Coordinates of C-alpha atoms and ligand atoms in Angstrom, one line a residue:
M97 CA -3.1 -14.7 23.3
V98 CA -1.8 -16.8 20.5
T99 CA -3.8 -19.2 18.4
V100 CA -1.9 -21.4 16.0
K101 CA -3.3 -23.1 13.0
K102 CA -1.7 -26.3 11.7
S103 CA 1.5 -27.4 13.5
C104 CA 3.1 -24.1 14.5
K105 CA 4.1 -23.9 18.1
S106 CA 2.4 -21.4 20.4
E107 CA 4.9 -18.8 21.5
S108 CA 3.2 -16.0 23.2
A109 CA 5.9 -14.8 25.6
R110 CA 7.2 -11.4 24.9
D111 CA 10.9 -10.8 24.9
S112 CA 11.0 -7.1 25.4
H113 CA 14.5 -7.1 27.0
R114 CA 15.9 -7.9 23.6
L115 CA 14.5 -4.8 22.0
Q116 CA 17.3 -2.8 20.5
P117 CA 16.2 0.8 20.2
S118 CA 18.1 2.3 17.3
S119 CA 16.1 5.5 16.8
N120 CA 18.5 7.8 18.5
H121 CA 19.7 10.7 16.4
E122 CA 23.1 9.2 15.5
N123 CA 21.8 5.9 14.3
F124 CA 19.0 7.7 12.5
Q125 CA 21.5 9.8 10.5
R126 CA 23.8 6.9 9.7
T127 CA 20.9 4.8 8.6
K128 CA 19.6 7.8 6.5
E129 CA 22.8 7.8 4.5
R130 CA 22.6 4.1 3.9
K131 CA 19.0 4.4 3.1
L132 CA 19.7 7.0 0.4
R133 CA 22.3 4.7 -1.2
V134 CA 20.0 1.7 -1.1
E135 CA 17.1 3.8 -2.4
M136 CA 19.1 4.8 -5.4
R137 CA 19.6 1.2 -6.4
F138 CA 16.2 0.0 -5.5
H139 CA 13.6 0.2 -8.1
A140 CA 10.5 -1.0 -6.4
S141 CA 7.8 0.7 -8.5
T142 CA 6.7 -2.5 -10.2
I143 CA 8.0 -6.1 -10.4
S144 CA 11.4 -5.4 -11.8
R145 CA 13.7 -8.4 -11.6
V146 CA 17.0 -8.6 -9.9
S147 CA 18.7 -8.7 -13.2
Q148 CA 18.7 -4.9 -13.1
F149 CA 21.6 -5.2 -10.6
K150 CA 23.9 -6.7 -13.1
N151 CA 26.9 -4.7 -14.1
R152 CA 26.4 -2.3 -11.2
A153 CA 28.8 -1.6 -8.4
P154 CA 27.8 -3.5 -5.3
L155 CA 26.4 -1.7 -2.3
S156 CA 29.2 -0.3 -0.3
Y157 CA 27.7 0.3 3.0
Q158 CA 28.7 -3.1 4.4
S159 CA 32.3 -4.0 4.7
S160 CA 33.1 -7.7 3.9
S161 CA 33.6 -8.4 7.5
Q162 CA 30.2 -7.1 8.2
R163 CA 28.4 -9.2 5.6
R164 CA 25.3 -10.5 7.1
K165 CA 23.9 -14.0 6.9
R166 CA 21.3 -14.2 4.1
C167 CA 17.8 -13.9 5.5
N168 CA 15.6 -16.5 4.1
F169 CA 12.4 -14.9 5.3
G170 CA 10.7 -11.6 4.8
I171 CA 7.7 -9.8 6.3
A172 CA 4.8 -7.8 4.8
F173 CA 3.0 -5.6 7.3
D174 CA -0.5 -4.3 6.8
I175 CA -0.8 -0.8 8.1
D176 CA -4.4 0.1 9.1
G177 CA -5.4 -2.0 12.1
V178 CA -1.9 -3.5 12.6
I179 CA 0.7 -0.8 12.6
L180 CA -1.5 2.3 13.0
R181 CA -5.0 3.3 13.9
G182 CA -5.5 6.6 12.2
R183 CA -2.1 8.2 12.8
V184 CA -1.5 6.5 16.1
P185 CA 0.9 3.5 16.4
I186 CA -0.7 0.5 17.9
G187 CA 0.2 -3.0 19.2
G188 CA 3.8 -2.0 20.0
S189 CA 4.5 -1.4 16.4
P190 CA 7.5 1.0 16.8
R191 CA 9.2 -1.6 19.1
A192 CA 8.4 -4.4 16.8
L193 CA 9.9 -2.7 13.8
R194 CA 13.0 -1.7 15.7
R195 CA 13.7 -5.4 16.2
L196 CA 14.3 -5.7 12.5
Y197 CA 17.3 -3.4 12.6
G198 CA 20.8 -4.0 14.1
D199 CA 22.5 -2.0 16.8
S200 CA 23.7 0.7 14.4
G201 CA 20.4 1.0 12.7
E202 CA 21.1 -1.3 9.7
L203 CA 18.2 -3.3 8.4
N204 CA 18.6 -6.9 9.2
V205 CA 15.3 -8.3 8.0
P206 CA 13.7 -7.5 4.6
Y207 CA 10.3 -6.1 5.2
L208 CA 7.7 -3.9 3.5
F209 CA 4.3 -2.3 4.2
L210 CA 1.5 -3.8 2.1
T211 CA -1.5 -1.6 2.5
N212 CA -4.7 -1.1 0.6
G213 CA -4.8 2.5 1.8
G214 CA -3.2 5.4 0.1
G215 CA -3.9 8.9 -1.2
I216 CA -0.4 10.2 -0.9
P217 CA 2.7 9.4 -2.9
E218 CA 4.8 6.5 -1.6
T219 CA 7.8 8.9 -1.1
K220 CA 5.7 11.0 1.3
R221 CA 4.1 8.0 3.0
A222 CA 7.6 6.5 3.7
K223 CA 8.6 9.8 5.3
E224 CA 5.5 10.0 7.4
L225 CA 5.8 6.4 8.5
S226 CA 9.5 6.9 9.4
E227 CA 8.5 9.8 11.6
L228 CA 5.6 8.1 13.3
L229 CA 7.4 4.8 13.9
G230 CA 11.0 6.0 14.6
V231 CA 12.8 3.9 12.0
N232 CA 14.0 4.7 8.5
I233 CA 11.6 3.5 5.9
M234 CA 12.5 3.6 2.2
F235 CA 9.8 4.5 -0.3
S236 CA 10.4 1.2 -2.0
Q237 CA 9.2 -0.5 1.2
V238 CA 5.8 1.1 0.8
V239 CA 3.3 -0.6 -1.4
Q240 CA -0.1 1.1 -1.4
G241 CA -3.4 0.0 -3.0
H242 CA -2.8 2.4 -5.9
S243 CA 0.9 1.6 -6.4
P244 CA 0.1 -0.8 -9.4
F245 CA -1.7 2.1 -11.2
R246 CA 1.8 3.1 -12.5
N247 CA 1.7 -0.1 -14.6
L248 CA -1.1 1.6 -16.7
L249 CA 1.1 4.5 -17.6
K250 CA 1.7 3.3 -21.1
K251 CA -2.0 3.2 -21.8
F252 CA -3.0 6.6 -20.3
E253 CA 0.2 8.7 -20.0
N254 CA -1.1 11.5 -22.2
E255 CA -4.8 10.9 -22.0
L256 CA -7.3 12.9 -19.9
I257 CA -8.1 10.9 -16.8
I258 CA -10.0 11.6 -13.5
A259 CA -8.5 10.7 -10.1
T260 CA -10.5 10.8 -6.9
G261 CA -10.2 10.0 -3.2
K262 CA -9.0 11.5 0.1
G263 CA -5.5 13.0 0.2
D264 CA -3.9 14.1 -3.0
P265 CA -5.0 11.7 -5.7
T266 CA -3.8 13.9 -8.6
L267 CA -0.4 14.3 -7.1
V268 CA -0.2 10.5 -6.7
M269 CA -1.0 9.9 -10.4
S270 CA 1.2 12.8 -11.6
E271 CA 4.1 11.2 -9.6
Y272 CA 3.5 8.0 -11.5
G273 CA 3.9 9.9 -14.7
F274 CA 0.3 10.5 -15.9
K275 CA 0.3 13.9 -17.7
K276 CA -3.3 14.9 -17.9
V277 CA -4.9 14.1 -14.5
V278 CA -7.9 16.1 -13.2
S279 CA -9.4 15.5 -9.8
L280 CA -13.0 14.7 -9.7
E281 CA -13.5 17.8 -7.5
E282 CA -11.9 20.0 -10.1
Y283 CA -13.8 18.3 -12.9
A284 CA -17.1 18.9 -11.1
S285 CA -16.2 22.6 -10.5
Y286 CA -16.3 23.2 -14.3
F287 CA -20.0 22.3 -14.4
E288 CA -22.5 24.6 -12.6
S289 CA -25.1 22.7 -10.6
I290 CA -23.6 19.3 -11.4
D291 CA -24.1 18.5 -7.7
P292 CA -27.7 19.8 -7.0
V293 CA -27.2 19.7 -3.2
S294 CA -23.8 21.4 -3.0
Q295 CA -25.3 24.5 -1.5
Y296 CA -26.5 22.5 1.5
K297 CA -23.0 21.2 2.2
R298 CA -21.8 23.1 5.2
W299 CA -18.3 21.8 5.5
T300 CA -15.5 24.0 4.5
T301 CA -13.2 22.9 1.7
M302 CA -10.0 24.6 0.7
P303 CA -10.6 26.6 -2.4
L304 CA -9.1 24.9 -5.5
S305 CA -7.1 28.0 -6.1
D306 CA -5.3 27.6 -2.8
R307 CA -4.2 24.1 -3.4
K308 CA -0.9 23.0 -4.7
M309 CA -2.0 21.3 -7.9
P310 CA 0.4 19.5 -10.3
T311 CA 0.9 21.6 -13.4
L312 CA -1.1 20.0 -16.1
P313 CA -1.3 20.8 -19.8
R314 CA -4.4 22.8 -20.4
C315 CA -7.4 20.6 -21.2
D316 CA -11.0 21.4 -21.9
V317 CA -13.1 19.0 -20.0
S318 CA -16.3 20.2 -21.8
S319 CA -15.0 19.0 -25.1
E320 CA -12.4 16.3 -24.4
R321 CA -13.4 12.8 -23.6
I322 CA -12.4 11.3 -20.2
K323 CA -10.4 8.2 -21.1
A324 CA -10.3 6.5 -17.6
V325 CA -11.3 7.0 -14.0
F326 CA -9.1 6.1 -11.0
V327 CA -10.5 5.8 -7.5
V328 CA -7.1 6.3 -5.8
S329 CA -8.2 6.4 -2.2
D330 CA -11.4 6.4 -0.1
P331 CA -13.8 8.9 -1.6
V332 CA -14.6 11.9 0.6
D333 CA -18.0 13.1 -0.8
W334 CA -19.8 9.9 -1.7
G335 CA -23.0 11.7 -2.9
R336 CA -21.2 14.0 -5.3
D337 CA -18.7 11.4 -6.4
I338 CA -21.5 8.8 -7.2
Q339 CA -23.4 11.4 -9.2
V340 CA -20.4 12.7 -11.1
L341 CA -19.0 9.2 -11.8
C342 CA -22.4 8.1 -13.1
D343 CA -22.3 11.1 -15.5
V344 CA -18.8 10.4 -16.6
L345 CA -19.1 6.7 -16.9
R346 CA -22.3 7.0 -19.0
S347 CA -21.0 9.7 -21.3
G348 CA -17.2 9.7 -21.2
G349 CA -17.6 13.1 -19.6
L350 CA -19.4 14.7 -22.6
H351 CA -22.7 15.2 -20.9
R352 CA -24.9 15.4 -23.9
E353 CA -23.7 12.0 -25.2
A354 CA -25.2 9.5 -22.8
N355 CA -24.9 5.7 -23.5
R356 CA -21.4 5.9 -24.9
N357 CA -18.9 3.1 -24.1
Q358 CA -17.9 3.3 -20.5
P359 CA -14.4 4.5 -19.9
P360 CA -12.3 2.1 -17.9
L361 CA -12.7 2.4 -14.1
Y362 CA -10.0 1.3 -11.7
F363 CA -10.3 1.0 -7.9
A364 CA -7.1 0.9 -5.8
A365 CA -8.7 -1.7 -3.4
D366 CA -12.0 -3.3 -2.6
D367 CA -12.1 -3.4 1.2
L368 CA -15.6 -3.5 2.5
E369 CA -14.5 -2.3 5.9
Y370 CA -11.3 -1.3 7.6
Q371 CA -10.0 -0.1 10.9
A372 CA -9.4 3.6 11.2
A373 CA -9.2 5.8 14.3
F374 CA -12.8 5.3 15.3
P375 CA -13.3 2.2 17.6
S376 CA -15.5 0.3 15.3
K377 CA -14.9 -0.6 11.6
R378 CA -15.4 2.0 8.9
L379 CA -16.8 1.6 5.4
G380 CA -14.0 1.3 2.9
M381 CA -13.5 1.6 -0.9
G382 CA -15.3 -1.7 -1.5
A383 CA -18.4 -0.3 0.1
F384 CA -18.2 2.8 -2.1
R385 CA -17.8 0.5 -5.1
I386 CA -21.0 -1.4 -4.1
A387 CA -22.9 1.8 -3.8
L388 CA -21.8 3.2 -7.1
E389 CA -22.4 -0.1 -8.9
S390 CA -25.9 -0.6 -7.5
I391 CA -26.9 2.9 -8.6
F392 CA -25.2 2.7 -12.0
N393 CA -26.8 -0.6 -12.8
R394 CA -30.2 0.8 -12.0
I395 CA -29.8 3.8 -14.4
N396 CA -27.7 2.3 -17.1
P397 CA -28.7 -0.6 -19.4
K398 CA -25.3 -2.1 -19.2
G399 CA -23.7 -3.1 -15.9
L400 CA -20.7 -1.3 -14.4
E401 CA -17.3 -2.6 -15.6
Y402 CA -14.4 -2.1 -13.3
V403 CA -11.1 -3.5 -12.1
S404 CA -10.1 -3.6 -8.4
Y405 CA -6.5 -3.7 -7.3
G406 CA -5.0 -4.2 -3.9
K407 CA -5.1 -7.2 -1.5
P408 CA -6.3 -10.0 -1.7
N409 CA -5.3 -10.1 -5.4
P410 CA -2.5 -12.7 -5.8
F411 CA -0.5 -10.4 -8.1
V412 CA -0.1 -8.0 -5.1
F413 CA 1.7 -10.8 -3.1
K414 CA 3.8 -11.7 -6.2
N415 CA 4.9 -8.1 -6.5
A416 CA 5.6 -7.9 -2.7
E417 CA 7.8 -11.1 -3.1
A418 CA 9.7 -9.5 -5.9
I419 CA 10.3 -6.3 -4.0
L420 CA 11.4 -8.3 -0.9
N421 CA 13.7 -10.3 -3.0
Q422 CA 15.4 -7.1 -4.3
L423 CA 15.6 -5.8 -0.8
Q424 CA 17.1 -9.0 0.5
S425 CA 19.7 -8.9 -2.3
S426 CA 20.7 -5.4 -1.4
L427 CA 21.0 -6.2 2.3
C428 CA 22.8 -9.5 2.1
L429 CA 25.6 -9.1 -0.4
D430 CA 27.8 -12.1 -0.7
H431 CA 30.3 -11.1 -3.4
S432 CA 31.8 -14.5 -3.6
E433 CA 28.6 -15.9 -4.9
N434 CA 28.0 -14.3 -8.2
N435 CA 31.0 -12.3 -9.4
G436 CA 30.2 -9.6 -6.9
V437 CA 26.6 -9.2 -8.1
P438 CA 23.9 -9.8 -5.6
R439 CA 21.8 -12.8 -6.5
S440 CA 18.2 -13.4 -5.3
H441 CA 17.4 -16.6 -3.4
P442 CA 13.9 -17.9 -2.9
F443 CA 12.5 -17.2 0.5
K444 CA 11.6 -20.1 2.8
T445 CA 8.9 -18.1 4.4
L446 CA 7.1 -14.8 3.8
Y447 CA 5.0 -13.6 6.6
M448 CA 1.9 -11.5 6.0
I449 CA 0.8 -9.7 9.2
G450 CA -2.7 -8.4 8.8
D451 CA -5.9 -7.6 10.7
N452 CA -8.5 -8.4 8.0
P453 CA -9.2 -12.1 7.3
S454 CA -10.9 -11.6 4.0
V455 CA -8.2 -9.3 2.7
D456 CA -4.8 -10.1 4.3
V457 CA -5.3 -13.7 5.2
K458 CA -7.3 -14.7 2.1
G459 CA -4.6 -13.0 0.0
A460 CA -1.8 -14.8 1.6
Q461 CA -3.7 -18.1 1.3
Q462 CA -4.4 -17.6 -2.4
A463 CA -0.7 -16.6 -3.0
G464 CA 0.3 -20.0 -1.5
R465 CA 3.8 -20.9 -0.5
P466 CA 6.0 -19.4 0.9
W467 CA 3.3 -17.1 2.4
F468 CA 2.4 -17.6 6.0
S469 CA -0.5 -15.5 7.4
I470 CA -0.6 -13.9 10.9
L471 CA -3.7 -12.3 12.1
T472 CA -3.6 -9.6 14.8
R473 CA -6.5 -8.7 17.1
T474 CA -6.0 -4.9 16.8
G475 CA -8.2 -4.1 13.8
V476 CA -11.0 -5.6 11.8
F477 CA -10.6 -9.0 13.4
R478 CA -11.1 -9.1 17.2
T479 CA -12.4 -12.5 18.2
K480 CA -10.7 -15.2 20.4
D481 CA -10.9 -18.1 17.9
N482 CA -9.4 -18.1 14.5
H483 CA -11.5 -16.8 11.6
A484 CA -13.9 -19.5 10.4
E485 CA -13.7 -18.8 6.6
F486 CA -10.2 -17.6 6.3
P487 CA -8.2 -19.1 9.2
A488 CA -4.8 -17.6 9.6
D489 CA -1.7 -19.8 10.2
L490 CA -1.3 -17.9 13.5
V491 CA -3.5 -15.6 15.5
V492 CA -1.9 -13.2 18.0
D493 CA -3.0 -10.1 19.9
T494 CA -0.5 -7.6 18.5
V495 CA 2.1 -7.0 15.8
E496 CA 4.7 -7.0 18.5
E497 CA 3.7 -10.6 19.4
A498 CA 3.8 -11.5 15.7
V499 CA 7.3 -10.2 15.2
D500 CA 8.4 -11.9 18.4
Y501 CA 7.0 -15.2 17.1
I502 CA 8.8 -14.8 13.8
L503 CA 12.2 -13.9 15.2
K504 CA 12.0 -16.9 17.5
R505 CA 10.9 -19.2 14.8
E506 CA 13.7 -18.0 12.6
C507 CA 16.2 -18.2 15.4
M508 CA 16.9 -14.5 15.4
S509 CA 16.1 -13.7 18.9
Ligands
G3P867 O1 -8.3 2.8 3.4 C1 -7.4 1.9 4.0 C2 -7.9 0.5 4.1 O2 -8.8 0.2 3.1 C3 -7.0 -0.6 4.4 O3 -5.7 -0.4 4.7 O4 -3.5 -1.0 5.7 O5 -5.5 -2.2 6.4 O6 -4.6 -2.5 4.1 P1 -4.8 -1.6 5.2
MG868 MG1 -5.7 -3.5 7.8

């Protein structure tokens, strides 16, 4: 079922016969080689302008006869509740993504994943998504909630920082270049009885000694001040984390020195709820932030200070636009245009396909033109009518319907 806001035409009919599966082994290999070449050229870590392409050899994977028409649109896909539920593809997502590739597996439409989730490095996430979805995804196409943390490298590269959350938050931060990262779990392990109820916790955790930890310079957490705290992904043990974060944020980690200036605190996202594998919505990082803030503000004279990244912040959409621009330039070389150097062109439309009105749709709305929001009914949002507070430009049942609509609207199907 499709609901269109404003003047967009309703186009709900699926066009599955046009699907062009390209995930067979041969195509996968060929695409892999191209992908590597593109990846080498593609610097998607932060907003880095297309000027970096100057004076470089143009991409060689397309012969001049194969030059493709420049795509004047791009797509940003939310992951949880649109592409996946837990680790399971939903809404025909593998088929939908395959439609963005040509017969021999070449990427025809610039797209990326714009998720507030995370906990693993973008390189690993790209690999994992490629396997789950059957298309070749470059790491530069994966923007996670914590991806902009790398912009804080200059400030904290050699400072002692804490990282917390599910997955491997220290690995994420180390891959961004931070040199002295300690996980909250490891930090807590240095202080006996810091978590007074730990002996009642019956779940089994892998001993720290068995985990692959990035090699860090030796640091003494009992005498060295914590310079910043990063909530990289959804915290696992809320009780312990709230307790230890209250300690660290009040004392800089030097427990006898309460009421010191609060170290900077960064959250990768602020989602109150999100769609995971369980049928109903789950509490997200925003819920954890509210819990921490409420408690901290009751026990500390000064209120909690923090910065939250992720959607719906407009800079996330600006960054996505810059990455899509680079991707578009690498895909659609027209050597006659700019002395053989790819040139970026503004997009006519950038589609944000999401499931969360107050995150995905609000973000696209705030970012303004050329963003166009599409809401699916596979995640946080499920109702028949458009969302009242943050109405999307289009409401569809699934991501497959969304892609079908886009390709028809852009005359590509
Ligand atoms: O923890 C993940 C969640 O907060 C949202 O992920 O992909 O829906 O932006 P996503
Ligand atoms: Mg989502």
